[in-house]
Short mmCIF file of C-alpha atoms and ligand atoms in Angstrom, two decimals:
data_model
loop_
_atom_site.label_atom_id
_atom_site.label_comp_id
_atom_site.label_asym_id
_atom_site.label_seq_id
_atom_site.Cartn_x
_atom_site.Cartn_y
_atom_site.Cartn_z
CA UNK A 1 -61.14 -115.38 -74.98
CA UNK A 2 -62.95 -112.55 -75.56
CA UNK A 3 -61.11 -109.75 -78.23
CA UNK A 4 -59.61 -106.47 -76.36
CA UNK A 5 -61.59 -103.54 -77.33
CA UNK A 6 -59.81 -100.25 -77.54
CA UNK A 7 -61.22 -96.97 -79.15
CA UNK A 8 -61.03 -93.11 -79.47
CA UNK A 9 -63.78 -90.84 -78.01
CA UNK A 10 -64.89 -87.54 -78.83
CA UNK A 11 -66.58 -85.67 -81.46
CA UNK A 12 -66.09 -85.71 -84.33
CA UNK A 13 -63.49 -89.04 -84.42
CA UNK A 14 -65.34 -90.10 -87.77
CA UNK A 15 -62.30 -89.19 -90.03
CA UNK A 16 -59.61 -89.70 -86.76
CA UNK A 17 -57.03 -91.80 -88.00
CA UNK A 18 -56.32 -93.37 -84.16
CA UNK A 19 -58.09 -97.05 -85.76
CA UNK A 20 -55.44 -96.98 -88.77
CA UNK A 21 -53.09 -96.96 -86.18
CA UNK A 22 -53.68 -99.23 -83.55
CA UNK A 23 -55.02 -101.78 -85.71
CA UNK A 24 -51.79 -101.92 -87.22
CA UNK A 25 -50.03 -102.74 -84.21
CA UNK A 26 -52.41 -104.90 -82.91
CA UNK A 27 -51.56 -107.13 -86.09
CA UNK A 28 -48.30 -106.39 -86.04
CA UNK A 29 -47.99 -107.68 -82.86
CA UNK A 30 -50.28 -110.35 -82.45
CA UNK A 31 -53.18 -109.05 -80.32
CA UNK A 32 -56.39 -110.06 -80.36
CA UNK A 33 -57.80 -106.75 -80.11
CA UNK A 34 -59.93 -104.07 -82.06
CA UNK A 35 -60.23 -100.14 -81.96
CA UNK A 36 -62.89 -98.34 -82.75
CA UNK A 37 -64.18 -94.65 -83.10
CA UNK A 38 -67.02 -94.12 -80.58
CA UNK A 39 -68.80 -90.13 -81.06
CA UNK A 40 -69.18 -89.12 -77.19
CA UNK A 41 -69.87 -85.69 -75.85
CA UNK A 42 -69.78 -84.41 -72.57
CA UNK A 43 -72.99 -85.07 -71.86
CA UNK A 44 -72.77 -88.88 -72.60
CA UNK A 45 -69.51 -89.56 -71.60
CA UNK A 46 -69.59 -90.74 -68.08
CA UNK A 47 -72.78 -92.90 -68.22
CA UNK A 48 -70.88 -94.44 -71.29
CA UNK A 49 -67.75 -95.65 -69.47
CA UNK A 50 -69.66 -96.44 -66.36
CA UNK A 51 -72.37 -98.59 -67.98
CA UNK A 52 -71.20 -99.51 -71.24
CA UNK A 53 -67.34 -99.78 -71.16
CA UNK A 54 -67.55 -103.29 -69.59
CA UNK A 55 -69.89 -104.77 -70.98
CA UNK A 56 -68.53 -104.15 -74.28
CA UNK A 57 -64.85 -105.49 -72.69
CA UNK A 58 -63.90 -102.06 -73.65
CA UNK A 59 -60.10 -101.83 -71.88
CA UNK A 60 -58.96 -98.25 -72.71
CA UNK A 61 -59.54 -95.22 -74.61
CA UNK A 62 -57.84 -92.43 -76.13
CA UNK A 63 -59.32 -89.24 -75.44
CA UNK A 64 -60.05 -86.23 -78.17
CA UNK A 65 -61.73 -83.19 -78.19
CA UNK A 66 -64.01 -82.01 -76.62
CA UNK A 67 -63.49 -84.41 -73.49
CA UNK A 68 -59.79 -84.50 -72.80
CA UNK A 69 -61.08 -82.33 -69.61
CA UNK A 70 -63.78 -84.35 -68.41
CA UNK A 71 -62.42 -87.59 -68.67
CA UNK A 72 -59.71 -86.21 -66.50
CA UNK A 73 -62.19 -85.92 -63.70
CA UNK A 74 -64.21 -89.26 -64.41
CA UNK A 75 -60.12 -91.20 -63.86
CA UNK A 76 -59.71 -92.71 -60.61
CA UNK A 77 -56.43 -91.60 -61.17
CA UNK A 78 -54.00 -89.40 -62.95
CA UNK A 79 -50.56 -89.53 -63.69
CA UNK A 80 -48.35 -86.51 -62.78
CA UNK A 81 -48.48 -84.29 -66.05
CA UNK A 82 -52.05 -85.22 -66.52
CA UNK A 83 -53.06 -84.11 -62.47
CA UNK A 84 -51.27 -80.95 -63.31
CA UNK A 85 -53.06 -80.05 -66.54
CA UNK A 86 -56.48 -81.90 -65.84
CA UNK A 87 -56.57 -83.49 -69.06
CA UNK A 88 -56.15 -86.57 -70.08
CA UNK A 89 -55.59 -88.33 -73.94
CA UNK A 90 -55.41 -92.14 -72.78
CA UNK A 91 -57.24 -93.53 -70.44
CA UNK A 92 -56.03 -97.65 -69.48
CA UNK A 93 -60.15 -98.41 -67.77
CA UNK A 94 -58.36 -101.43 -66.24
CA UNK A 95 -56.63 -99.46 -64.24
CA UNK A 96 -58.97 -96.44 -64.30
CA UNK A 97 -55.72 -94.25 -64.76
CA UNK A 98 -55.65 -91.18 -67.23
CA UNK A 99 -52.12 -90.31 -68.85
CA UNK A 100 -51.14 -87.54 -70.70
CA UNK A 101 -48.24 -88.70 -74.18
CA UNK A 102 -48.41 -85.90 -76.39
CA UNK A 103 -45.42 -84.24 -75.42
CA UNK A 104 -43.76 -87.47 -75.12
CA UNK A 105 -44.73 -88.36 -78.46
CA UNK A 106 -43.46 -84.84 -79.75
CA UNK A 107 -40.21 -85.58 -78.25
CA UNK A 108 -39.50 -89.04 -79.55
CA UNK A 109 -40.43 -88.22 -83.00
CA UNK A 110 -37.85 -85.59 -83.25
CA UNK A 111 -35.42 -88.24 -81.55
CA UNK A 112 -36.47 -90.58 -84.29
CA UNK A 113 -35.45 -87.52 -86.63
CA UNK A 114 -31.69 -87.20 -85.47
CA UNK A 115 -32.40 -84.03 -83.87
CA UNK A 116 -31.17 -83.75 -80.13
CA UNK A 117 -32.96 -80.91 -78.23
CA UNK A 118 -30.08 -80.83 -75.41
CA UNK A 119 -29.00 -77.20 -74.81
CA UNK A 120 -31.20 -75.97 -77.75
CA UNK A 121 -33.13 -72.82 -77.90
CA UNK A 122 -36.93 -73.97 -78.05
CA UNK A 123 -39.62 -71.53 -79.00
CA UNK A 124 -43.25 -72.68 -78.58
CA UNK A 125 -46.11 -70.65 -80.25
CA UNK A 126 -49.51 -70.94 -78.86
CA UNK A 127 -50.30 -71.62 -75.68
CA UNK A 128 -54.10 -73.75 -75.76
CA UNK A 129 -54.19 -77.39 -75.21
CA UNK A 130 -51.55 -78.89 -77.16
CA UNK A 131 -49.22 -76.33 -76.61
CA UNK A 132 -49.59 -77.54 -72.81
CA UNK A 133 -48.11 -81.10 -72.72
CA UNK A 134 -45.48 -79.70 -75.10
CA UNK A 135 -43.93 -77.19 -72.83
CA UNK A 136 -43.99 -80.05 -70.13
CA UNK A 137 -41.63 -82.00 -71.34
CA UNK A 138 -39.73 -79.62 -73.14
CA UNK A 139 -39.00 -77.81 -70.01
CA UNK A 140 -38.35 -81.01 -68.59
CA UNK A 141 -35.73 -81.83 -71.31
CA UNK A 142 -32.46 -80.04 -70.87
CA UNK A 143 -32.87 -77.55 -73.44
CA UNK A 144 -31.24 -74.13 -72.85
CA UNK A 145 -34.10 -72.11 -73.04
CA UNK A 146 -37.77 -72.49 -73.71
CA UNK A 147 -39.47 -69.53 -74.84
CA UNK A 148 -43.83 -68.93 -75.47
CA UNK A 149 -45.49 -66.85 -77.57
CA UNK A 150 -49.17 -66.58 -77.88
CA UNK A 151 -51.46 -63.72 -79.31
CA UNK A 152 -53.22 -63.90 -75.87
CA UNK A 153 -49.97 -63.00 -73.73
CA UNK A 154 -51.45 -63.42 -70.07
CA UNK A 155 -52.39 -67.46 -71.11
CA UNK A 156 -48.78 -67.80 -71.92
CA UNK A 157 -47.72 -66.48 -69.06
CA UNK A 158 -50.30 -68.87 -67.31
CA UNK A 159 -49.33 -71.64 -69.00
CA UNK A 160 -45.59 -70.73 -67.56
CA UNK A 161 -46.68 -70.58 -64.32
CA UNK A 162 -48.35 -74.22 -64.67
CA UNK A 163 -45.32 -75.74 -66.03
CA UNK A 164 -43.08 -74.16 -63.92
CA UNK A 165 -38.84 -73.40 -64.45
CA UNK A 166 -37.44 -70.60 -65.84
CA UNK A 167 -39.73 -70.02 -68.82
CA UNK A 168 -40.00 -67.20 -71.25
CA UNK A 169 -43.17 -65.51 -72.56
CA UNK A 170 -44.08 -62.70 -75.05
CA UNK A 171 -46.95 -61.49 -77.37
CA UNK A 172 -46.93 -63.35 -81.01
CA UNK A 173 -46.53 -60.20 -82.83
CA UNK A 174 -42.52 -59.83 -81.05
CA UNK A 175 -41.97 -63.24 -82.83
CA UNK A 176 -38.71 -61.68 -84.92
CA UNK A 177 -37.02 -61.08 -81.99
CA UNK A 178 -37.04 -64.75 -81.10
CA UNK A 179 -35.86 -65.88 -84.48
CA UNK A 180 -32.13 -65.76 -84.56
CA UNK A 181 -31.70 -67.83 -81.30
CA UNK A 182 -34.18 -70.23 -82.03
CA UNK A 183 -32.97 -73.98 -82.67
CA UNK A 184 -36.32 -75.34 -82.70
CA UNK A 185 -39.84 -73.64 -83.49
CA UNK A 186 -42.95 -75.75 -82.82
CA UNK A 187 -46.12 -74.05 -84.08
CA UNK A 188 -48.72 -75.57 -81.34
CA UNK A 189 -51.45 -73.11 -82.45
CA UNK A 190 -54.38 -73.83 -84.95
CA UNK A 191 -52.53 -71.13 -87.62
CA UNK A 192 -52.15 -72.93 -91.05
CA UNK A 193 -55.80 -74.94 -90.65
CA UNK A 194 -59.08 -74.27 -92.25
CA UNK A 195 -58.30 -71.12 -93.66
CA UNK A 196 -56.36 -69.41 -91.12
CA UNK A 197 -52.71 -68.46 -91.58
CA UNK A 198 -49.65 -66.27 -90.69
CA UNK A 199 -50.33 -62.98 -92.41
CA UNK A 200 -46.47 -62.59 -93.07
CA UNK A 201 -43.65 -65.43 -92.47
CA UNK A 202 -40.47 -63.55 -93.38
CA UNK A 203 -39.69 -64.78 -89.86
CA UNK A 204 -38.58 -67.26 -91.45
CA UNK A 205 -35.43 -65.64 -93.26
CA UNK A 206 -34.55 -64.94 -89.96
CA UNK A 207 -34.10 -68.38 -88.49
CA UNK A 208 -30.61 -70.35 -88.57
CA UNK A 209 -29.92 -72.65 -91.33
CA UNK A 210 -29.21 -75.87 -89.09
CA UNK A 211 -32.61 -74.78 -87.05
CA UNK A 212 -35.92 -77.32 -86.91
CA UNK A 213 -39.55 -76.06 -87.68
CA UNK A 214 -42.33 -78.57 -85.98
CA UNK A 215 -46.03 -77.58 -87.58
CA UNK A 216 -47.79 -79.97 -84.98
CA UNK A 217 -50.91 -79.71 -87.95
CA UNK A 218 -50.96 -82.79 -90.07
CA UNK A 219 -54.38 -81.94 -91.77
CA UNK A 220 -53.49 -80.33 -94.31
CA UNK A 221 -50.22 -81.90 -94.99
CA UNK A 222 -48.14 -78.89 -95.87
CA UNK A 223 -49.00 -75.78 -94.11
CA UNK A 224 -47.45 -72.76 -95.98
CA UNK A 225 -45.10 -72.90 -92.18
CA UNK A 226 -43.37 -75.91 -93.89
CA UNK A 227 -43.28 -75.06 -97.82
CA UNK A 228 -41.45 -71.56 -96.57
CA UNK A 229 -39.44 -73.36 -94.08
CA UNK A 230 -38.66 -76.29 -96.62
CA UNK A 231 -38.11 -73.15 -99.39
CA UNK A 232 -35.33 -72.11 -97.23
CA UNK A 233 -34.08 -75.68 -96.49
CA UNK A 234 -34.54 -75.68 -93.18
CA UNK A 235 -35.43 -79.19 -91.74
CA UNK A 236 -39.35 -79.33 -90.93
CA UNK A 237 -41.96 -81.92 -90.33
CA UNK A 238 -45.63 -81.75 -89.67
CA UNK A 239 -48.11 -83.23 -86.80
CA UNK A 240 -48.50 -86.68 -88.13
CA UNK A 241 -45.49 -87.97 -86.90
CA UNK A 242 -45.74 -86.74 -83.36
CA UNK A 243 -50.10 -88.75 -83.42
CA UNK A 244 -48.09 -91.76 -84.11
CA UNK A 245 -45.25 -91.29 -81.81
CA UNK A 246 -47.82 -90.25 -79.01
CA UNK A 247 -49.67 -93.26 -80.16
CA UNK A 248 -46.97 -95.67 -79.52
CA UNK A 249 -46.94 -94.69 -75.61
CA UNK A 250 -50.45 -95.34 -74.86
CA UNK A 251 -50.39 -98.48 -77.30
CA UNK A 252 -47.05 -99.59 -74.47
CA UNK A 253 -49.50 -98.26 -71.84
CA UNK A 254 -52.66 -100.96 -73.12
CA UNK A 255 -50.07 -103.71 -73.84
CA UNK A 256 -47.15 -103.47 -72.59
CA UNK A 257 -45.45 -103.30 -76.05
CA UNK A 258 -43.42 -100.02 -77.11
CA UNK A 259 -43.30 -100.13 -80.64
CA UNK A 260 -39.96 -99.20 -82.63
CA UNK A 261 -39.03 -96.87 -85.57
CA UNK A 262 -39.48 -99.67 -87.89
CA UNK A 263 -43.41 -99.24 -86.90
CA UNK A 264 -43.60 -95.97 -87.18
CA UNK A 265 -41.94 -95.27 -90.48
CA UNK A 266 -44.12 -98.03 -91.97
CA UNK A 267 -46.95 -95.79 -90.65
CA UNK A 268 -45.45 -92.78 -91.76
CA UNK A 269 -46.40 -93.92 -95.14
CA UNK A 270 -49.09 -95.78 -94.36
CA UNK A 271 -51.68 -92.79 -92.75
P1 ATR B 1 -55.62 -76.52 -78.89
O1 ATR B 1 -56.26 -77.16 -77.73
O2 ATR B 1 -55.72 -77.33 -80.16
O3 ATR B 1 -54.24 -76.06 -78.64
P2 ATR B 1 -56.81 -73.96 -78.36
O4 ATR B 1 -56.79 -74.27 -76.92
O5 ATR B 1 -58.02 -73.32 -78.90
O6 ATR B 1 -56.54 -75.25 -79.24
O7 ATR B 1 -55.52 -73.05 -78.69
C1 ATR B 1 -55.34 -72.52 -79.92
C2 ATR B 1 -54.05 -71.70 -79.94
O8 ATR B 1 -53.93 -71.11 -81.21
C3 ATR B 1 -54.02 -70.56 -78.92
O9 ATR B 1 -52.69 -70.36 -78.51
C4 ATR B 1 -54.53 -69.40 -79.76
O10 ATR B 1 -54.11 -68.13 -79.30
P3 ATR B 1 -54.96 -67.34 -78.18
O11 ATR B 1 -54.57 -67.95 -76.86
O12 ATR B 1 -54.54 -65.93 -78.30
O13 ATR B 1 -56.41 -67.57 -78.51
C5 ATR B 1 -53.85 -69.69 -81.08
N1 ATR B 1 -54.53 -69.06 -82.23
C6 ATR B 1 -55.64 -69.50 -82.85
N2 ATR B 1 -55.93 -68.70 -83.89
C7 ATR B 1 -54.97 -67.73 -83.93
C8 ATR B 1 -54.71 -66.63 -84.80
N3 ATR B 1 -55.50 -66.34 -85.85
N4 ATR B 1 -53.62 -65.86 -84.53
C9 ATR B 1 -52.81 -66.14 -83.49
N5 ATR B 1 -53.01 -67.19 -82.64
C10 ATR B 1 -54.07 -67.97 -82.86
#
């Protein structure tokens, strides 16, 4: 039989470590598959998986930047959180149906952590893409409140009215006020990459001792989020676990197969 050919699209995907990943399950697991990173751009995109896809026995892709957008509108169809964004980040081309498992993967990565988010105080900063999926299920989880603050105040309020439920919103620079309450802070903005970062984080004194600080960055490692939240021991992780645990759903979604913690803490120290 022909090998299974997965990959992730988008550009750049040179230094993406999606093939690291899935590789390793397909081993682990027996598949006679391969994934690959294929550069794509908008412009390229649809003739690709209309003319190429097949003949290559390509049988889904995971979908990066800058086409999570337009390979929602080139799906046949959509699941319900991806219809309601318009994105997609896994797309099963046997199917033709575009998913959405970032959230998801957010949320079973902090399961895998021992941290419960019932009744919990979430607060969500940034409100772009990833932020989006986030909120989703979050709101969707029975947390006690789920607040969002973004420098731009209207697209958190926009991204409220998307996601729907009772959901609070405020301008970034009222973040103190949020700090007490807060059980669980999840910085979905690009603050702490390339350069950029928090001019002041003594919002951090401010947070409870048994609280949870999510940096959804992985790249670098340590933003200065986590060395001042781990300074102040108060439980943090970065981005890397939620790619894997967001990996895991659309590797169940191309196989069947929902890999366990065992997986992902060997990959945890694998990546
Ligand atoms: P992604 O799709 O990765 O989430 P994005 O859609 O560009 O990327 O969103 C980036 C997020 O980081 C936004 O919430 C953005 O705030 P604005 O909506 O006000 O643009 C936030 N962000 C980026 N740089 C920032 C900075 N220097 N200070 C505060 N927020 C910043």
């Amino acid at each position: 039989m022909q090998k299974k050919i997965f990959a992730v699209i988008g550009n750049p995907v040179s230094h993406s470590k999606s093939p690291d990943i899935y590789n390793y399950l397909f081993k682990k697991y027996n598949i006679d598959g391969t994934y690959i990173a294929i550069e794509l751009n908008e412009e390229n995109i649809e003739q690709f998986l209309k003319e190429f896809a097949k003949g290559m026995n390509l049988k889904g892709v995971n979908v990066t930047m800058p086409l999570k957008e337009k390979a929602a509108t080139l799906s046949r169809r959509l699941d319900s959180l991806s219809e309601l964004l318009k994105t997609v980040n896994t797309l099963d081309l046997t199917t033709g149906t575009g998913y959405t498992t970032d959230g998801k993967g957010l949320l079973l990565s902090l399961n895998y952590r021992g941290f419960d988010i019932t009744g919990k105080n979430v607060v969500v900063i940034g409100a772009g893409g990833a932020a989006k999926s986030i909120c989703y299920e979050i709101a969707r989880a029975k947390v006690n409140s789920l607040t969002i603050l973004n420098r731009t105040l209207l697209k958190a309020k926009e991204l409220a009215d998307i996601v729907g439920g009772a959901i609070k919103t405020d301008d970034l620079s009222k973040m103190d006020e949020y700090m007490q309450d807060c059980d669980l802070l999840i910085n979905c903005t690009s603050i702490g990459m390339k350069g950029k970062d928090f001019e002041d984080l003594s919002f951090i004194n401010l947070l409870k001792k048994n609280s949870f600080v999510y940096d959804i960055i992985y790249e670098p490692r340590k933003t200065r989020l986590l060395k001042e939240a781990e300074k102040n021991n108060i439980k943090c992780c970065n981005g890397l676990d939620m790619l894997i645990c967001q990996a895991f759903y659309a590797f169940e979604i191309f196989s069947g197969i929902m890999p366990d913690k065992e997986e992902r803490d060997e990959l945890l120290n694998m990546l």
